[in-house]
Structure formats: structure tokens, C-alpha cells
């Protein structure tokens, strides 16, 4: 069974940082491109960042997070990460890791971890 379990969310003030983690199981993690997507209250799913399969050499970001967020992976641990820096109130959302191609928000995803940025 494919499982993705996110963790690391929390409450943070603007300008703060968080590191999200995603533990993957039930599939061969290293062969899949992976994404982080988010959903703000009352809004649809938004693709945030993506990383290529295997060595993760290629990374991609939405314009809204470019320069502030960093996606990475550790295939030995079947883990996906997202470093969130210089957080803004508009980053408040439920964050999900998901399997899929760049920009894809329809892939298999976990239950999510909540990030709340408050001033």
C-alpha cells in the first residue's frame, strides 16, 4: 500500500522557518518525481515545488515560493523534505507531499501537515 506521511508543520511568525518531512512507503520511492502541494483555507490545491526522480538533480518552484522554499529528497530514507524560509501569512495552508510530474496536483498524496503563519 502506498503511504505518504507528512510532518513538521506548525505555528510560526512571518519571517520564520520550518522544515517539512514526508515519509514514503509501499513503493519504490527513488524512481518517482515528487512534489509538494498546498491548500489554503477555502482554496484549491496549489502546486508548490517538484523534484526529479533518482538523484533529484532538477528542482522546480512556483513563482510564489521561489527563493524562499527548498525541496530535497533522501532516497536511502525514502524521504522528501521542504525547507520553508522567510514565511509569509499567505503561505498558511495544509501542505501535502505527492507523487507525480511537475505541476501535477492529482497524484497520490498524504494527509498533510498544517503550516500557519500569523502576525
Coordinates of N, CA and C in Angstrom, one line a residue:
X1 N 0.8 -1.2 0.0 CA 0.0 0.0 0.0 C 0.9 1.2 0.0
X2 N 0.6 2.2 -0.9 CA 1.3 3.4 -1.0 C 0.9 4.3 0.2
X3 N 1.9 4.8 0.9 CA 1.7 5.7 2.1 C 2.7 6.8 2.0
X4 N 2.1 8.0 2.3 CA 2.9 9.3 2.4 C 2.5 9.9 3.7
X5 N 3.4 10.2 4.6 CA 3.1 10.7 5.9 C 3.9 12.0 6.1
X6 N 3.2 13.1 6.1 CA 3.9 14.4 6.3 C 4.0 14.8 7.8
X7 N 5.0 15.6 8.1 CA 5.2 16.1 9.4 C 6.0 17.4 9.4
X8 N 6.0 18.1 10.5 CA 6.9 19.2 10.6 C 6.2 20.6 10.6
X9 N 4.9 20.6 10.3 CA 4.2 21.8 10.3 C 4.0 22.4 11.7
X10 N 3.5 23.6 11.7 CA 3.3 24.3 13.0 C 2.9 25.7 12.8
X11 N 3.0 26.5 14.0 CA 2.7 27.9 14.0 C 4.0 28.7 14.0
X12 N 4.1 29.7 13.1 CA 5.3 30.5 13.0 C 4.9 31.9 12.7
X13 N 5.8 32.8 13.1 CA 5.5 34.2 12.7 C 6.1 34.5 11.4
X14 N 5.6 35.6 10.7 CA 6.2 36.0 9.4 C 7.7 36.2 9.5
X15 N 8.4 35.7 8.5 CA 9.9 35.7 8.5 C 10.5 34.4 9.1
X16 N 9.7 33.6 9.7 CA 10.2 32.4 10.3 C 10.4 31.3 9.4
X17 N 10.9 30.1 9.9 CA 11.2 29.0 9.1 C 10.6 27.7 9.7
X18 N 10.4 26.7 8.8 CA 10.0 25.4 9.1 C 10.6 24.4 8.2
X19 N 10.7 23.2 8.6 CA 11.2 22.1 7.7 C 10.2 21.0 7.7
X20 N 9.5 20.8 6.6 CA 8.6 19.7 6.5 C 9.2 18.4 6.0
X21 N 8.7 17.3 6.5 CA 9.2 16.0 6.1 C 8.1 15.1 5.6
X22 N 8.4 14.2 4.7 CA 7.4 13.3 4.2 C 8.1 11.9 4.1
X23 N 7.5 11.0 4.9 CA 8.0 9.6 4.9 C 7.1 8.8 3.9
X24 N 7.8 8.1 2.9 CA 7.1 7.4 1.9 C 7.4 5.9 2.1
X25 N 6.4 5.1 1.8 CA 6.5 3.6 1.9 C 5.5 3.0 0.9
X26 N 5.7 1.7 0.6 CA 4.8 1.0 -0.2 C 5.1 1.1 -1.7
X27 N 6.1 1.8 -2.1 CA 6.5 1.9 -3.5 C 8.0 2.2 -3.6
X28 N 8.5 2.1 -4.8 CA 9.9 2.3 -5.0 C 10.2 3.8 -5.1
X29 N 10.5 4.5 -4.0 CA 10.5 5.9 -3.9 C 11.4 6.6 -5.0
X30 N 12.6 6.0 -5.2 CA 13.6 6.7 -5.9 C 13.2 6.9 -7.4
X31 N 12.3 6.1 -7.9 CA 12.0 6.2 -9.4 C 10.9 7.2 -9.7
X32 N 10.4 7.9 -8.6 CA 9.3 8.8 -8.8 C 9.7 10.2 -8.7
X33 N 9.2 11.1 -9.6 CA 9.3 12.5 -9.3 C 8.3 12.8 -8.2
X34 N 8.7 13.8 -7.4 CA 7.8 14.1 -6.2 C 7.6 15.6 -6.1
X35 N 6.5 15.9 -5.5 CA 6.0 17.3 -5.4 C 5.6 17.6 -4.0
X36 N 5.6 18.9 -3.7 CA 4.9 19.4 -2.5 C 3.8 20.3 -3.1
X37 N 2.6 20.1 -2.6 CA 1.4 20.9 -3.0 C 0.8 21.4 -1.7
X38 N 0.0 22.5 -1.8 CA -0.7 23.0 -0.6 C -2.1 23.4 -0.9
X39 N -2.9 23.6 0.2 CA -4.2 24.0 0.0 C -4.5 25.0 1.1
X40 N -4.7 26.2 0.8 CA -5.1 27.3 1.7 C -6.6 27.2 2.0
X41 N -7.0 27.7 3.2 CA -8.4 27.6 3.6 C -9.3 28.2 2.5
X42 N -10.3 27.4 2.0 CA -11.3 27.9 1.1 C -10.8 27.9 -0.4
X43 N -9.6 27.4 -0.6 CA -9.0 27.5 -2.0 C -8.7 26.1 -2.5
X44 N -8.3 26.0 -3.7 CA -8.0 24.7 -4.3 C -6.5 24.3 -4.1
X45 N -6.2 23.2 -4.6 CA -4.8 22.7 -4.5 C -3.9 23.5 -5.3
X46 N -2.7 23.9 -4.8 CA -1.7 24.7 -5.5 C -0.4 23.9 -5.5
X47 N 0.2 23.7 -6.6 CA 1.5 23.1 -6.7 C 2.5 24.1 -6.2
X48 N 3.5 23.6 -5.4 CA 4.5 24.5 -4.8 C 5.9 24.2 -5.3
X49 N 6.3 22.9 -5.3 CA 7.6 22.6 -5.7 C 7.7 21.1 -6.1
X50 N 8.7 20.8 -7.0 CA 8.8 19.5 -7.5 C 10.3 19.1 -7.6
X51 N 10.6 17.8 -7.6 CA 12.0 17.3 -7.6 C 12.0 16.1 -8.5
X52 N 13.0 16.0 -9.3 CA 13.1 14.9 -10.2 C 13.5 13.6 -9.5
X53 N 13.2 12.5 -10.2 CA 13.5 11.2 -9.6 C 15.0 10.9 -9.5
X54 N 15.3 9.8 -8.8 CA 16.7 9.3 -8.6 C 17.5 10.4 -7.9
X55 N 18.4 11.1 -8.6 CA 19.4 12.0 -7.8 C 18.7 13.3 -7.5
X56 N 17.5 13.6 -7.9 CA 16.9 14.8 -7.5 C 17.6 16.1 -8.0
X57 N 18.3 15.9 -9.1 CA 19.2 17.0 -9.6 C 18.3 18.2 -10.1
X58 N 17.1 17.9 -10.6 CA 16.3 19.0 -11.0 C 15.2 19.4 -10.0
X59 N 15.1 20.6 -9.7 CA 14.1 21.1 -8.8 C 13.3 22.2 -9.4
X60 N 12.1 22.4 -9.0 CA 11.2 23.4 -9.7 C 10.4 24.0 -8.6
X61 N 10.0 25.3 -8.8 CA 9.3 26.0 -7.8 C 8.2 26.9 -8.4
X62 N 7.1 27.1 -7.7 CA 6.2 28.1 -8.2 C 6.8 29.5 -7.9
X63 N 6.3 30.4 -8.7 CA 6.8 31.8 -8.5 C 6.6 32.3 -7.1
X64 N 5.5 31.9 -6.5 CA 5.2 32.4 -5.1 C 6.2 32.0 -4.0
X65 N 6.9 30.9 -4.3 CA 7.8 30.4 -3.2 C 9.3 30.4 -3.7
X66 N 9.6 30.7 -4.9 CA 10.9 30.6 -5.4 C 11.8 31.5 -4.6
X67 N 13.0 31.0 -4.2 CA 13.9 31.8 -3.5 C 13.7 31.7 -2.0
X68 N 12.6 31.1 -1.5 CA 12.3 31.0 -0.1 C 12.2 29.6 0.3
X69 N 11.7 28.7 -0.5 CA 11.5 27.3 -0.2 C 12.5 26.4 -1.0
X70 N 12.9 25.3 -0.3 CA 13.9 24.4 -1.0 C 13.4 23.0 -0.8
X71 N 13.2 22.3 -1.9 CA 12.8 20.9 -1.9 C 14.0 20.0 -2.0
X72 N 14.0 18.9 -1.3 CA 15.1 17.9 -1.4 C 14.6 16.5 -1.1
X73 N 15.4 15.5 -1.4 CA 15.0 14.1 -1.1 C 16.2 13.3 -0.6
X74 N 15.9 12.2 0.1 CA 16.9 11.3 0.6 C 16.3 9.9 0.2
X75 N 16.8 9.3 -0.9 CA 16.2 8.1 -1.3 C 16.5 6.9 -0.4
X76 N 17.7 7.0 0.3 CA 18.0 5.9 1.3 C 17.0 5.8 2.4
X77 N 16.4 7.0 2.7 CA 15.4 7.0 3.8 C 13.9 7.1 3.2
X78 N 13.8 7.1 1.9 CA 12.5 7.2 1.3 C 11.8 8.5 1.9
X79 N 12.5 9.6 1.9 CA 12.0 10.8 2.5 C 12.1 12.0 1.5
X80 N 11.1 12.8 1.7 CA 11.0 14.1 0.9 C 11.0 15.2 1.9
X81 N 11.7 16.3 1.6 CA 11.7 17.5 2.5 C 11.3 18.8 1.8
X82 N 10.9 19.7 2.6 CA 10.7 21.1 2.1 C 11.1 22.0 3.2
X83 N 12.1 22.8 2.9 CA 12.6 23.9 3.8 C 11.8 25.1 3.4
X84 N 11.2 25.7 4.4 CA 10.4 26.9 4.2 C 11.0 28.1 5.0
X85 N 11.5 29.1 4.3 CA 12.2 30.2 4.9 C 11.4 31.5 4.6
X86 N 11.6 32.5 5.4 CA 11.0 33.8 5.2 C 9.5 33.7 4.9
X87 N 8.9 32.9 5.8 CA 7.5 32.6 5.6 C 6.6 33.9 5.7
X88 N 5.5 33.8 4.9 CA 4.6 34.9 4.8 C 3.2 34.4 5.2
X89 N 2.3 35.3 5.6 CA 1.0 34.9 6.0 C 0.3 34.2 4.9
X90 N 0.5 34.5 3.7 CA -0.1 33.8 2.6 C 0.4 32.4 2.3
X91 N 1.4 32.0 3.1 CA 1.9 30.6 3.0 C 1.1 29.7 3.9
X92 N 0.2 30.3 4.7 CA -0.7 29.5 5.5 C -1.5 28.5 4.7
X93 N -1.4 27.2 5.0 CA -2.0 26.2 4.2 C -1.8 24.8 4.8
X94 N -2.5 23.8 4.3 CA -2.2 22.4 4.6 C -1.2 22.0 3.5
X95 N -0.1 21.4 3.9 CA 1.0 21.0 2.9 C 1.0 19.5 2.7
X96 N 1.0 19.1 1.5 CA 1.0 17.7 1.2 C 2.2 17.3 0.3
X97 N 2.8 16.1 0.5 CA 3.7 15.6 -0.4 C 2.9 14.7 -1.4
X98 N 3.4 14.6 -2.6 CA 2.6 13.9 -3.6 C 3.5 13.3 -4.7
X99 N 3.1 12.1 -5.2 CA 3.8 11.6 -6.3 C 3.3 12.2 -7.6
X100 N 4.2 12.5 -8.5 CA 3.7 13.0 -9.8 C 4.7 13.8 -10.5
X101 N 4.3 14.2 -11.7 CA 5.2 15.0 -12.6 C 5.1 16.4 -12.1
X102 N 6.0 17.2 -12.6 CA 6.0 18.7 -12.3 C 4.6 19.3 -12.6
X103 N 4.1 20.1 -11.6 CA 2.9 20.8 -11.7 C 1.6 20.0 -11.5
X104 N 1.8 18.7 -11.3 CA 0.7 17.8 -11.1 C 0.2 17.8 -9.7
X105 N -1.1 18.1 -9.5 CA -1.7 18.2 -8.1 C -2.6 17.0 -7.9
X106 N -2.7 16.1 -8.9 CA -3.7 15.0 -8.8 C -3.1 13.7 -8.3
X107 N -1.8 13.7 -8.1 CA -1.1 12.4 -7.7 C -1.5 12.0 -6.3
X108 N -1.1 10.7 -6.0 CA -1.2 10.2 -4.7 C -0.6 11.1 -3.6
X109 N -1.3 11.4 -2.6 CA -0.7 12.3 -1.6 C -1.1 11.8 -0.2
X110 N -0.4 12.4 0.8 CA -0.7 12.0 2.2 C -1.8 12.8 2.8
X111 N -1.8 12.8 4.1 CA -2.9 13.5 4.9 C -2.6 15.0 5.1
X112 N -1.3 15.3 5.0 CA -0.9 16.7 5.1 C -0.4 17.1 6.4
X113 N 0.3 18.3 6.5 CA 0.7 18.9 7.7 C 0.4 20.4 7.6
X114 N -0.1 20.9 8.7 CA -0.6 22.3 8.7 C 0.5 23.3 9.0
X115 N 0.6 24.3 8.1 CA 1.5 25.4 8.4 C 0.7 26.7 8.5
X116 N 0.8 27.3 9.7 CA 0.1 28.6 10.0 C 1.1 29.7 10.3
X117 N 1.0 30.7 9.5 CA 1.9 31.9 9.7 C 1.0 33.0 10.2
X118 N 1.3 33.5 11.4 CA 0.5 34.5 12.0 C 1.3 35.7 12.5
X119 N 0.7 36.8 12.4 CA 1.4 38.0 12.9 C 0.8 38.6 14.2

